Amino acid sequence: MYIYDEYDHNILRERIAQFRAQTGRFLDGDLKPEEFLPLRLQNGLYVQRLAPMLRINVPYGMINSTQLRRLAHIARHYDKGYCHVTTRQNIQFNWPDLTEVPDILAELAEVQMHGTQSSGNCIRNTTSDPFAGVAEDEQVDPRPYCEIIRQWSSFHPEFAFLPRKFKIAVTGSASDRAAVHVHDIGLEVLKNEAGETGFRVYVGGGLGRTPVIGSLIREFLPEEHLLSYLEAILRIYNQSGRRDNKYKARIKILVKAVTAEVFAAQVEQEWNHLKDGYTRLTREEIERARSFFTSPDYQTLDGKAAQADVDDQALQNVGFAKWLRRNVRGHRIPGYAAVTLSLKPTGVAPGDITDTQLERIADLADEFSFGEARTTHEQNIVLADVRKSDLFALWQKADTFGFATANIGTLTDIICCPGGDFCSLANAKSIPIAEAIQRQFDDLDYVYDLGDLNLNISGCMNACGHHHVGHIGILGVDKKGEEFYQVQLGGSSSNDTSLGDVLGPSFSAADMPVVIQKLIDVFISNRTDEELFIDTYRRIGAAPFKERVYAKAH
């Protein structure tokens, strides 16, 4: 992973000193709340329902054991003993004291972490595939390009005050695990027929109040032009995006208004002025970025023998066998595997993790995965480089620490925003709904029989829980001061990206577990062999689900 140089450290130190002075002036009454607002947002600090919320960047999900232990220290000494993994691979603290936030940022800076540009109308943390660099279906490792984008976008003077927030995702694998089609810019890094590296470029995707699937505006962009082309896109958006109405200020609105074809032509015209300028990447700069993402010290292992040993262990232990099927993935290096630690046991808010658990994950990363871990869009943690011969020992320790719930990719691996328990924007609580559904489906063997099934919950139209792209999506709504929940079906954030269809009138919180059960019953009654929920829904449509859920006889 990228290692800060002295230049990076100096920037962070100066940034913290600046924010400490700004915070002091606000607390002394020398800055009005509206004056302090953009200053705190630029450092990741929100004002939430009950307390400030501090969002910390985890660039493209990469984090090391030293950083995990520092997060544990902050959770223990400055917060209430836990933090939250977000759907953009970041970390949030929900209970910091405003007076201590500069001290928290100073502690984070010592381990090369910060909250800069984690909020506000600027380019946010670039997200990526949590299995980048180890995935068996990967064409090109996206992480060096994510780092190049991070360095380019950090403190970019032209793009510090965009019409609205701006999010970029990059993937390099055949399977889209970064949701690139629902980002402001989605990039697929790939090789063309000549073996050259470049990008397929999508623009204007996004969720929130107006969900849109991004449009393809360039089939192949040579890698040396990555930044000049991004700069052209941002410049068109910065100049033409609406600033009079924040609900119509995202780039997706601009692209739809002018059409993707016209927007692409505008970008190409602007790019012609930029592409051979200072932002054109040299071979040396690309290789410099790649130098931070070299392979760890893998051993030469007999992959078949290692797998045979794992299979024998699985035959002797049913729990281990289930965990292997749901939480362990293949690896490009023979004899290694990638493991997902579940943060979704029943009764725990999805994505929440305690100070002690952070330290235990750091220990597991040091012992089993070269000291590194990754945060995921699904609010879990990945150890990407585990020897297969260590899987059984890792599973035993993960089970002891509460990370071995074998539910990855299942109905109970719920994506969920903090909702009305914390967020001042939320219309309804999300966490209690997630827990009620997990308790409804607490028989994992039943859940396994359903196959892969994504259930996403958002507490409001801002869609931090990505409800639009869940196979089953739940949206919290407010009706005359009471919380209700709207159900959407048929969404997906994978290669076949689709937005869910609203099923009909919303339901009370108490109804939700039964409603989900009825949807599952319809799926089971209509599915064919090997068909997943999303496949059945696309084949039979919403009518059977709607009939079952709303029919009084049921």
Coordinates of C-alpha atoms in Angstrom, one line a residue:
M1 CA 0.0 0.0 0.0
Y2 CA 1.0 3.6 -0.5
I3 CA 3.5 5.0 2.1
Y4 CA 3.5 8.7 2.9
D5 CA 6.6 10.7 2.3
E6 CA 7.7 13.8 4.2
Y7 CA 5.8 16.0 1.9
D8 CA 2.6 14.1 2.7
H9 CA 3.3 14.3 6.4
N10 CA 3.9 18.0 6.3
I11 CA 0.6 18.6 4.5
L12 CA -1.3 16.7 7.1
R13 CA 0.4 18.5 10.0
E14 CA -0.4 21.8 8.5
R15 CA -3.9 20.8 7.8
I16 CA -4.5 19.7 11.4
A17 CA -3.0 22.9 12.8
Q18 CA -5.3 24.9 10.5
F19 CA -8.4 23.0 11.6
R20 CA -7.4 23.2 15.3
A21 CA -7.4 27.0 15.0
Q22 CA -10.7 27.0 13.1
T23 CA -12.3 24.8 15.7
G24 CA -11.0 27.0 18.5
R25 CA -12.4 30.1 16.8
F26 CA -15.8 28.4 16.4
L27 CA -15.9 27.3 20.0
D28 CA -14.9 30.9 21.1
G29 CA -17.8 32.3 19.1
D30 CA -15.6 34.0 16.5
L31 CA -17.0 31.8 13.7
K32 CA -20.7 31.4 13.0
P33 CA -22.1 27.9 12.4
E34 CA -22.6 28.7 8.8
E35 CA -19.0 29.8 8.5
F36 CA -17.6 26.7 10.3
L37 CA -19.8 24.4 8.2
P38 CA -17.6 24.2 5.0
L39 CA -14.4 24.1 7.2
R40 CA -15.5 21.1 9.2
L41 CA -16.9 19.3 6.2
Q42 CA -13.6 19.5 4.5
N43 CA -12.2 17.6 7.4
G44 CA -14.9 14.9 7.5
L45 CA -16.9 16.3 10.4
Y46 CA -20.7 16.3 10.3
V47 CA -23.3 17.4 12.8
Q48 CA -25.6 14.4 13.4
R49 CA -28.7 13.7 15.3
L50 CA -27.1 13.2 18.7
A51 CA -23.4 14.1 18.3
P52 CA -20.8 15.0 15.6
M53 CA -19.8 12.3 13.2
L54 CA -16.3 12.0 12.0
R55 CA -15.6 10.1 8.7
I56 CA -12.1 8.8 8.1
N57 CA -10.9 7.9 4.6
V58 CA -9.7 4.4 3.9
P59 CA -8.3 4.8 0.4
Y60 CA -9.8 2.1 -1.9
G61 CA -10.4 0.0 1.3
M62 CA -6.7 -0.7 2.1
I63 CA -5.7 -0.6 5.8
N64 CA -2.9 -2.0 7.8
S65 CA -2.7 -3.5 11.3
T66 CA -1.0 -0.3 12.7
Q67 CA -3.9 1.8 11.5
L68 CA -6.5 -0.7 12.8
R69 CA -4.9 -0.5 16.2
R70 CA -4.9 3.3 16.1
L71 CA -8.6 3.2 15.2
A72 CA -9.2 1.0 18.2
H73 CA -7.4 3.4 20.4
I74 CA -9.5 6.3 19.1
A75 CA -12.7 4.3 19.5
R76 CA -11.8 3.5 23.1
H77 CA -10.5 6.9 24.3
Y78 CA -12.4 9.4 22.2
D79 CA -15.7 7.6 21.3
K80 CA -18.0 5.0 22.8
G81 CA -15.8 2.0 22.0
Y82 CA -16.8 1.2 18.5
C83 CA -16.9 2.6 14.9
H84 CA -18.7 1.9 11.7
V85 CA -17.6 0.6 8.3
T86 CA -19.4 2.5 5.5
T87 CA -20.6 1.4 2.1
R88 CA -17.8 3.6 0.6
Q89 CA -15.1 1.6 2.5
N90 CA -14.6 4.4 5.0
I91 CA -14.7 4.4 8.8
Q92 CA -17.1 6.6 10.9
F93 CA -17.0 7.5 14.5
N94 CA -20.5 8.5 15.8
W95 CA -19.7 10.0 19.2
P96 CA -16.6 12.3 19.1
D97 CA -16.5 15.4 21.2
L98 CA -16.0 18.4 18.9
T99 CA -13.3 19.8 21.2
E100 CA -11.3 16.6 20.8
V101 CA -11.6 16.2 17.0
P102 CA -8.3 18.0 16.2
D103 CA -6.6 15.7 18.7
I104 CA -8.2 12.7 16.9
L105 CA -7.0 13.9 13.5
A106 CA -3.5 14.4 14.9
E107 CA -3.5 10.8 16.2
L108 CA -4.7 9.6 12.8
A109 CA -2.1 11.5 11.0
E110 CA 0.7 9.7 12.8
V111 CA -0.5 6.5 11.0
Q112 CA -1.1 8.1 7.7
M113 CA -4.9 8.5 8.0
H114 CA -7.2 11.6 7.8
G115 CA -10.7 12.8 7.1
T116 CA -9.8 15.3 4.4
Q117 CA -12.3 15.4 1.5
S118 CA -14.4 12.6 3.1
S119 CA -17.3 15.0 3.0
G120 CA -18.2 18.3 1.3
N121 CA -18.7 19.1 -2.4
C122 CA -15.4 17.7 -3.6
I123 CA -13.9 14.5 -5.0
R124 CA -14.4 11.9 -2.3
N125 CA -12.4 8.7 -1.4
T126 CA -11.9 6.6 -4.6
T127 CA -13.4 3.1 -4.0
S128 CA -12.4 -0.2 -5.6
D129 CA -12.7 -4.0 -5.5
P130 CA -11.8 -5.3 -2.0
F131 CA -10.1 -8.3 -3.8
A132 CA -7.9 -6.1 -6.0
G133 CA -4.5 -7.6 -6.6
V134 CA -5.5 -11.1 -5.6
A135 CA -8.7 -11.8 -7.6
E136 CA -8.6 -14.7 -10.0
D137 CA -10.7 -12.9 -12.6
E138 CA -8.6 -9.7 -12.5
Q139 CA -7.1 -8.3 -15.7
V140 CA -5.3 -5.3 -14.2
D141 CA -4.7 -4.3 -10.6
P142 CA -6.7 -1.1 -10.1
R143 CA -5.0 0.1 -6.9
P144 CA -2.1 2.0 -8.5
Y145 CA -4.6 4.0 -10.6
C146 CA -6.8 4.6 -7.5
E147 CA -3.7 6.0 -5.8
I148 CA -2.9 8.2 -8.8
I149 CA -6.4 9.5 -8.7
R150 CA -6.2 10.1 -4.9
Q151 CA -3.0 12.2 -5.2
W152 CA -4.4 14.1 -8.1
S153 CA -7.8 14.9 -6.5
S154 CA -6.4 15.7 -3.0
F155 CA -6.5 19.5 -2.5
H156 CA -7.1 20.0 -6.3
P157 CA -7.7 23.8 -6.3
E158 CA -10.1 23.7 -9.3
F159 CA -12.3 21.0 -7.8
A160 CA -12.5 22.0 -4.1
F161 CA -16.0 23.4 -4.4
L162 CA -17.9 21.4 -7.0
P163 CA -21.7 21.8 -7.5
R164 CA -22.0 18.6 -5.4
K165 CA -20.0 15.7 -4.0
F166 CA -18.2 13.6 -6.5
K167 CA -17.5 9.8 -6.3
I168 CA -15.2 7.7 -8.4
A169 CA -14.9 3.9 -8.5
V170 CA -12.3 1.7 -10.3
T171 CA -12.4 -2.0 -11.0
G172 CA -10.0 -4.2 -12.9
S173 CA -11.8 -7.6 -12.8
A174 CA -14.3 -9.3 -15.0
S175 CA -16.9 -9.2 -12.2
D176 CA -17.8 -5.7 -11.0
R177 CA -17.3 -5.7 -7.2
A178 CA -16.9 -1.9 -7.1
A179 CA -20.4 -0.8 -8.4
V180 CA -18.8 1.3 -11.1
H181 CA -22.1 1.8 -12.9
V182 CA -23.6 3.8 -10.0
H183 CA -20.8 6.3 -9.5
D184 CA -20.3 9.8 -10.8
I185 CA -17.4 8.3 -12.8
G186 CA -16.9 4.5 -13.1
L187 CA -13.7 3.2 -14.5
E188 CA -13.0 -0.3 -15.7
V189 CA -9.2 -0.8 -16.2
L190 CA -8.5 -3.4 -18.8
K191 CA -6.2 -4.6 -21.6
N192 CA -7.1 -4.0 -25.3
E193 CA -6.4 -6.5 -28.1
A194 CA -2.9 -5.0 -28.5
G195 CA -2.2 -5.6 -24.8
E196 CA -2.3 -2.0 -23.9
T197 CA -3.7 -0.9 -20.6
G198 CA -6.5 1.6 -20.6
F199 CA -10.0 2.4 -19.2
R200 CA -13.6 2.0 -20.1
V201 CA -15.2 5.2 -18.8
Y202 CA -18.8 5.6 -17.5
V203 CA -20.2 8.9 -16.3
G204 CA -23.3 10.1 -14.6
G205 CA -24.3 7.1 -12.4
G206 CA -25.5 7.5 -8.9
L207 CA -28.1 6.6 -6.3
G208 CA -29.9 9.0 -3.9
R209 CA -33.0 10.9 -4.7
T210 CA -32.6 10.4 -8.5
P211 CA -31.0 7.0 -9.1
V212 CA -29.3 6.7 -12.5
I213 CA -27.1 4.0 -14.2
G214 CA -24.0 5.6 -15.6
S215 CA -23.5 6.0 -19.4
L216 CA -20.5 4.7 -21.3
I217 CA -18.7 7.7 -22.9
R218 CA -15.4 6.2 -23.9
E219 CA -14.7 2.5 -24.8
F220 CA -10.9 2.7 -24.3
L221 CA -8.9 5.5 -22.8
P222 CA -5.1 4.9 -22.8
E223 CA -3.7 4.8 -19.3
E224 CA -1.4 7.8 -19.8
H225 CA -4.5 10.0 -20.3
L226 CA -6.3 9.0 -17.1
L227 CA -5.9 12.3 -15.3
S228 CA -6.3 14.6 -18.3
Y229 CA -9.6 12.9 -19.2
L230 CA -10.9 13.0 -15.6
E231 CA -9.9 16.6 -15.5
A232 CA -11.9 17.3 -18.7
I233 CA -15.0 15.6 -17.2
L234 CA -14.7 17.5 -13.9
R235 CA -14.1 20.8 -15.7
I236 CA -17.3 20.3 -17.8
Y237 CA -19.3 19.4 -14.7
N238 CA -17.8 22.2 -12.6
Q239 CA -18.7 24.8 -15.3
S240 CA -22.1 23.4 -16.3
G241 CA -23.5 21.6 -13.2
R242 CA -26.4 23.3 -11.4
R243 CA -25.6 25.2 -8.2
D244 CA -29.1 26.7 -7.7
N245 CA -30.7 23.4 -6.5
K246 CA -28.7 20.8 -4.6
Y247 CA -31.1 18.1 -5.6
K248 CA -30.3 18.7 -9.2
A249 CA -26.6 19.4 -8.8
R250 CA -25.0 15.9 -9.3
I251 CA -23.3 15.2 -12.6
K252 CA -26.0 12.6 -13.4
I253 CA -28.6 15.4 -13.7
L254 CA -26.3 17.3 -16.1
V255 CA -25.6 14.2 -18.2
K256 CA -29.3 13.3 -18.5
A257 CA -30.1 16.9 -19.4
V258 CA -27.7 17.3 -22.2
T259 CA -27.7 13.5 -23.1
A260 CA -24.7 11.3 -22.7
E261 CA -23.7 11.8 -26.4
V262 CA -23.5 15.5 -26.1
F263 CA -21.7 15.3 -22.7
A264 CA -19.1 12.9 -24.2
A265 CA -18.6 15.3 -27.1
Q266 CA -18.0 18.2 -24.7
V267 CA -15.5 16.2 -22.7
E268 CA -13.6 15.1 -25.8
Q269 CA -13.4 18.8 -27.0
E270 CA -12.1 19.9 -23.6
W271 CA -9.8 16.9 -23.4
N272 CA -8.1 17.9 -26.7
H273 CA -6.8 21.0 -24.9
L274 CA -5.6 19.0 -21.9
K275 CA -4.4 15.6 -23.0
D276 CA -0.8 16.5 -23.8
G277 CA -0.4 18.9 -20.9
Y278 CA 1.2 18.4 -17.4
T279 CA -1.5 15.8 -16.3
R280 CA -0.4 13.3 -19.0
L281 CA 1.0 10.4 -17.0
T282 CA 4.6 9.4 -17.8
R283 CA 5.7 5.7 -17.7
E284 CA 7.9 6.6 -14.7
E285 CA 4.9 8.0 -12.7
I286 CA 2.7 5.0 -13.4
E287 CA 5.6 2.6 -12.4
R288 CA 6.1 4.7 -9.2
A289 CA 2.5 4.2 -8.3
R290 CA 2.7 0.5 -9.0
S291 CA 5.8 0.2 -6.8
F292 CA 3.6 0.6 -3.8
F293 CA 1.5 -2.4 -4.7
T294 CA 4.0 -5.2 -5.2
S295 CA 3.1 -8.7 -4.1
P296 CA 3.9 -9.6 -0.5
D297 CA 6.4 -12.3 0.2
Y298 CA 4.3 -15.2 -1.0
Q299 CA 5.7 -18.7 -0.5
T300 CA 5.8 -21.3 -3.3
L301 CA 3.1 -23.7 -2.3
D302 CA 1.6 -26.9 -3.7
G303 CA -1.9 -25.6 -4.3
K304 CA -3.5 -29.0 -4.9
A305 CA -2.1 -30.5 -1.8
A306 CA -3.1 -27.4 0.3
Q307 CA -6.7 -27.7 -1.1
A308 CA -6.8 -31.4 -0.4
D309 CA -5.9 -30.8 3.3
V310 CA -8.6 -28.1 3.6
D311 CA -11.1 -30.4 2.0
D312 CA -10.2 -33.1 4.6
Q313 CA -10.7 -30.6 7.5
A314 CA -14.0 -29.5 6.0
L315 CA -15.2 -33.1 6.0
Q316 CA -14.5 -33.4 9.7
N317 CA -16.1 -30.1 10.7
V318 CA -19.4 -28.9 9.3
G319 CA -19.1 -25.3 10.7
F320 CA -15.7 -24.9 9.0
A321 CA -17.1 -26.3 5.7
K322 CA -20.0 -23.8 5.7
W323 CA -17.5 -21.0 6.4
L324 CA -15.3 -22.1 3.5
R325 CA -18.3 -22.0 1.1
R326 CA -19.5 -18.5 2.1
N327 CA -16.5 -16.6 3.4
V328 CA -13.5 -17.8 1.5
R329 CA -12.6 -17.0 -2.1
G330 CA -10.0 -18.2 -4.6
H331 CA -6.7 -16.4 -5.0
R332 CA -4.4 -15.9 -8.0
I333 CA -1.5 -17.5 -6.1
P334 CA -1.6 -21.3 -5.7
G335 CA -2.0 -22.3 -2.0
Y336 CA -3.5 -19.0 -0.9
A337 CA -7.1 -17.7 -0.4
A338 CA -9.0 -14.5 0.4
V339 CA -11.1 -14.5 3.5
T340 CA -14.0 -12.2 4.4
L341 CA -14.6 -11.6 8.1
S342 CA -18.3 -11.0 8.6
L343 CA -19.4 -8.0 10.6
K344 CA -23.0 -9.2 10.4
P345 CA -23.8 -11.5 13.3
T346 CA -27.4 -11.3 14.4
G347 CA -27.9 -8.6 17.0
V348 CA -25.0 -6.4 15.9
A349 CA -25.6 -3.3 13.7
P350 CA -24.3 -4.1 10.2
G351 CA -20.8 -2.7 9.8
D352 CA -20.2 -1.9 13.5
I353 CA -17.0 -3.0 15.1
T354 CA -15.7 -2.6 18.6
D355 CA -12.3 -1.3 19.7
T356 CA -11.3 -4.8 20.9
Q357 CA -12.5 -6.4 17.6
L358 CA -10.4 -3.9 15.7
E359 CA -7.3 -5.0 17.7
R360 CA -8.2 -8.7 17.1
I361 CA -8.5 -8.0 13.3
A362 CA -5.1 -6.3 13.4
D363 CA -3.7 -9.4 15.2
L364 CA -5.3 -11.7 12.5
A365 CA -3.9 -9.5 9.7
D366 CA -0.4 -9.7 11.2
E367 CA -0.6 -13.5 11.8
F368 CA -2.3 -14.5 8.6
S369 CA -2.3 -11.8 5.9
F370 CA 1.0 -9.8 5.8
G371 CA -0.4 -7.2 8.2
E372 CA -3.0 -5.8 5.8
A373 CA -6.8 -5.9 5.6
R374 CA -9.5 -4.3 3.4
T375 CA -12.8 -2.7 4.1
T376 CA -15.7 -3.7 1.7
H377 CA -18.7 -2.0 0.2
E378 CA -20.8 -4.7 2.0
Q379 CA -19.4 -3.4 5.4
N380 CA -17.2 -6.4 6.1
I381 CA -13.4 -6.9 6.4
V382 CA -11.2 -8.9 4.0
L383 CA -7.9 -10.6 4.8
A384 CA -6.7 -11.0 1.2
D385 CA -3.6 -13.2 1.5
V386 CA -4.2 -16.2 3.7
R387 CA -2.3 -19.5 3.2
K388 CA -4.8 -22.3 2.7
S389 CA -2.9 -24.3 5.3
D390 CA -3.8 -21.5 7.8
L391 CA -7.5 -21.4 7.0
F392 CA -8.7 -23.7 9.8
A393 CA -6.6 -21.9 12.5
L394 CA -7.9 -18.5 11.2
W395 CA -11.5 -19.8 11.3
Q396 CA -11.2 -20.9 14.9
K397 CA -9.8 -17.5 16.0
A398 CA -12.3 -15.6 13.9
D399 CA -15.1 -17.6 15.5
T400 CA -13.7 -16.7 19.0
F401 CA -13.7 -13.0 18.1
G402 CA -17.1 -13.0 16.5
F403 CA -16.2 -12.7 12.8
A404 CA -16.9 -16.2 11.6
T405 CA -20.6 -15.9 10.8
A406 CA -20.8 -17.9 7.6
N407 CA -23.3 -15.6 5.8
I408 CA -21.3 -13.6 3.2
G409 CA -23.5 -12.9 0.2
T410 CA -26.6 -14.2 1.8
L411 CA -29.9 -12.6 2.9
T412 CA -28.5 -11.8 6.4
D413 CA -25.3 -10.1 5.0
I414 CA -27.4 -6.9 5.0
I415 CA -26.0 -3.6 3.8
C416 CA -27.4 -1.0 6.2
C417 CA -26.8 2.7 6.8
P418 CA -26.8 4.1 10.4
G419 CA -30.3 5.4 9.8
G420 CA -32.4 7.3 12.3
D421 CA -30.4 6.0 15.3
F422 CA -27.6 8.4 14.3
C423 CA -28.2 10.3 11.1
S424 CA -30.0 13.7 11.2
L425 CA -31.0 13.2 7.5
A426 CA -32.7 9.9 8.0
N427 CA -36.5 9.5 7.9
A428 CA -36.5 6.2 9.7
K429 CA -34.4 3.8 11.6
S430 CA -32.5 1.2 9.6
I431 CA -30.6 -0.9 12.2
P432 CA -33.6 -2.3 14.0
I433 CA -35.1 -3.4 10.7
A434 CA -31.9 -5.2 9.8
E435 CA -31.9 -7.0 13.2
A436 CA -35.5 -8.0 12.9
I437 CA -34.9 -9.5 9.4
Q438 CA -31.8 -11.3 10.7
R439 CA -33.8 -12.8 13.5
Q440 CA -36.6 -13.9 11.1
F441 CA -34.0 -15.7 9.1
D442 CA -31.7 -17.1 11.8
D443 CA -31.6 -20.6 10.3
L444 CA -28.5 -20.4 8.2
D445 CA -29.2 -23.7 6.4
Y446 CA -32.5 -22.2 5.2
V447 CA -30.6 -19.0 4.2
Y448 CA -28.0 -21.1 2.3
D449 CA -30.8 -22.8 0.3
L450 CA -31.9 -19.3 -1.0
G451 CA -28.4 -18.8 -2.6
D452 CA -26.9 -15.4 -3.1
L453 CA -29.3 -12.6 -2.2
N454 CA -28.6 -9.0 -1.5
L455 CA -30.8 -7.0 0.9
N456 CA -29.9 -3.3 1.3
I457 CA -31.5 -0.8 3.7
S458 CA -31.4 3.0 3.6
G459 CA -33.0 5.3 6.2
C460 CA -33.7 8.0 3.6
M461 CA -33.6 9.0 -0.1
N462 CA -29.8 9.7 0.2
A463 CA -29.4 5.9 -0.2
C464 CA -26.3 5.4 1.8
G465 CA -27.5 1.8 2.2
H466 CA -27.7 1.4 -1.6
H467 CA -31.3 0.2 -1.5
H468 CA -31.8 0.9 -5.2
V469 CA -29.3 -1.8 -6.1
G470 CA -30.3 -4.5 -3.6
H471 CA -32.1 -7.6 -5.0
I472 CA -34.4 -6.5 -2.2
G473 CA -34.2 -2.9 -1.2
I474 CA -35.8 -1.2 1.8
L475 CA -36.2 2.5 2.1
G476 CA -37.3 4.3 5.3
V477 CA -39.9 6.9 4.7
D478 CA -41.7 9.4 6.9
K479 CA -45.5 9.6 6.9
K480 CA -46.9 12.3 9.1
G481 CA -44.2 11.8 11.7
E482 CA -44.3 8.0 11.7
E483 CA -41.7 5.6 10.2
F484 CA -42.6 3.3 7.3
Y485 CA -40.7 1.2 4.9
Q486 CA -41.0 1.0 1.1
V487 CA -39.8 -2.2 -0.6
Q488 CA -38.1 -2.3 -4.0
L489 CA -37.2 -5.5 -5.9
G490 CA -34.8 -6.3 -8.7
G491 CA -31.9 -4.0 -8.1
S492 CA -28.2 -5.1 -8.7
S493 CA -24.8 -3.3 -8.5
S494 CA -23.0 -6.0 -10.5
N495 CA -22.1 -6.2 -14.2
D496 CA -25.9 -6.4 -14.9
T497 CA -26.6 -3.2 -12.9
S498 CA -30.3 -2.5 -12.5
L499 CA -32.4 -0.3 -10.3
G500 CA -35.1 -1.8 -8.2
D501 CA -38.8 -1.4 -8.9
V502 CA -41.0 0.0 -6.1
L503 CA -43.3 -2.8 -5.0
G504 CA -46.2 -0.6 -3.7
P505 CA -47.4 1.1 -0.6
S506 CA -45.0 1.1 2.4
F507 CA -45.2 -1.1 5.5
S508 CA -44.8 -0.5 9.2
A509 CA -41.6 -1.6 11.0
A510 CA -43.4 -4.4 12.7
D511 CA -44.6 -5.8 9.3
M512 CA -41.1 -5.9 7.7
P513 CA -39.9 -9.4 8.8
V514 CA -43.2 -10.9 7.6
V515 CA -43.1 -9.0 4.3
I516 CA -39.6 -10.2 3.6
Q517 CA -40.7 -13.8 4.4
K518 CA -43.6 -13.5 2.0
L519 CA -41.2 -12.3 -0.8
I520 CA -39.0 -15.3 -0.1
D521 CA -41.9 -17.6 -0.2
V522 CA -42.9 -16.4 -3.6
F523 CA -39.3 -16.9 -4.8
I524 CA -39.1 -20.4 -3.5
S525 CA -42.5 -21.3 -5.1
N526 CA -41.4 -20.0 -8.5
R527 CA -37.7 -20.6 -8.8
T528 CA -36.2 -23.1 -11.1
D529 CA -33.1 -25.2 -10.4
E530 CA -30.1 -23.0 -9.7
E531 CA -32.1 -19.8 -10.1
L532 CA -31.2 -17.0 -7.7
F533 CA -33.8 -14.4 -6.4
I534 CA -32.8 -11.8 -8.9
D535 CA -33.1 -14.3 -11.8
T536 CA -36.6 -15.3 -10.7
Y537 CA -37.7 -11.7 -10.2
R538 CA -36.5 -10.8 -13.7
R539 CA -38.3 -13.8 -15.2
I540 CA -41.7 -13.5 -13.5
G541 CA -41.8 -9.8 -12.7
A542 CA -43.3 -8.0 -9.7
A543 CA -46.9 -9.1 -10.0
P544 CA -46.6 -12.4 -8.0
F545 CA -44.7 -10.7 -5.3
K546 CA -47.1 -7.8 -5.1
E547 CA -50.1 -10.1 -5.0
R548 CA -48.7 -12.2 -2.1
V549 CA -47.6 -9.2 0.0
Y550 CA -50.7 -7.1 -0.4
A551 CA -53.4 -9.7 -0.6
K552 CA -55.5 -9.6 2.6
A553 CA -56.0 -13.3 2.5
H554 CA -52.2 -13.7 3.1

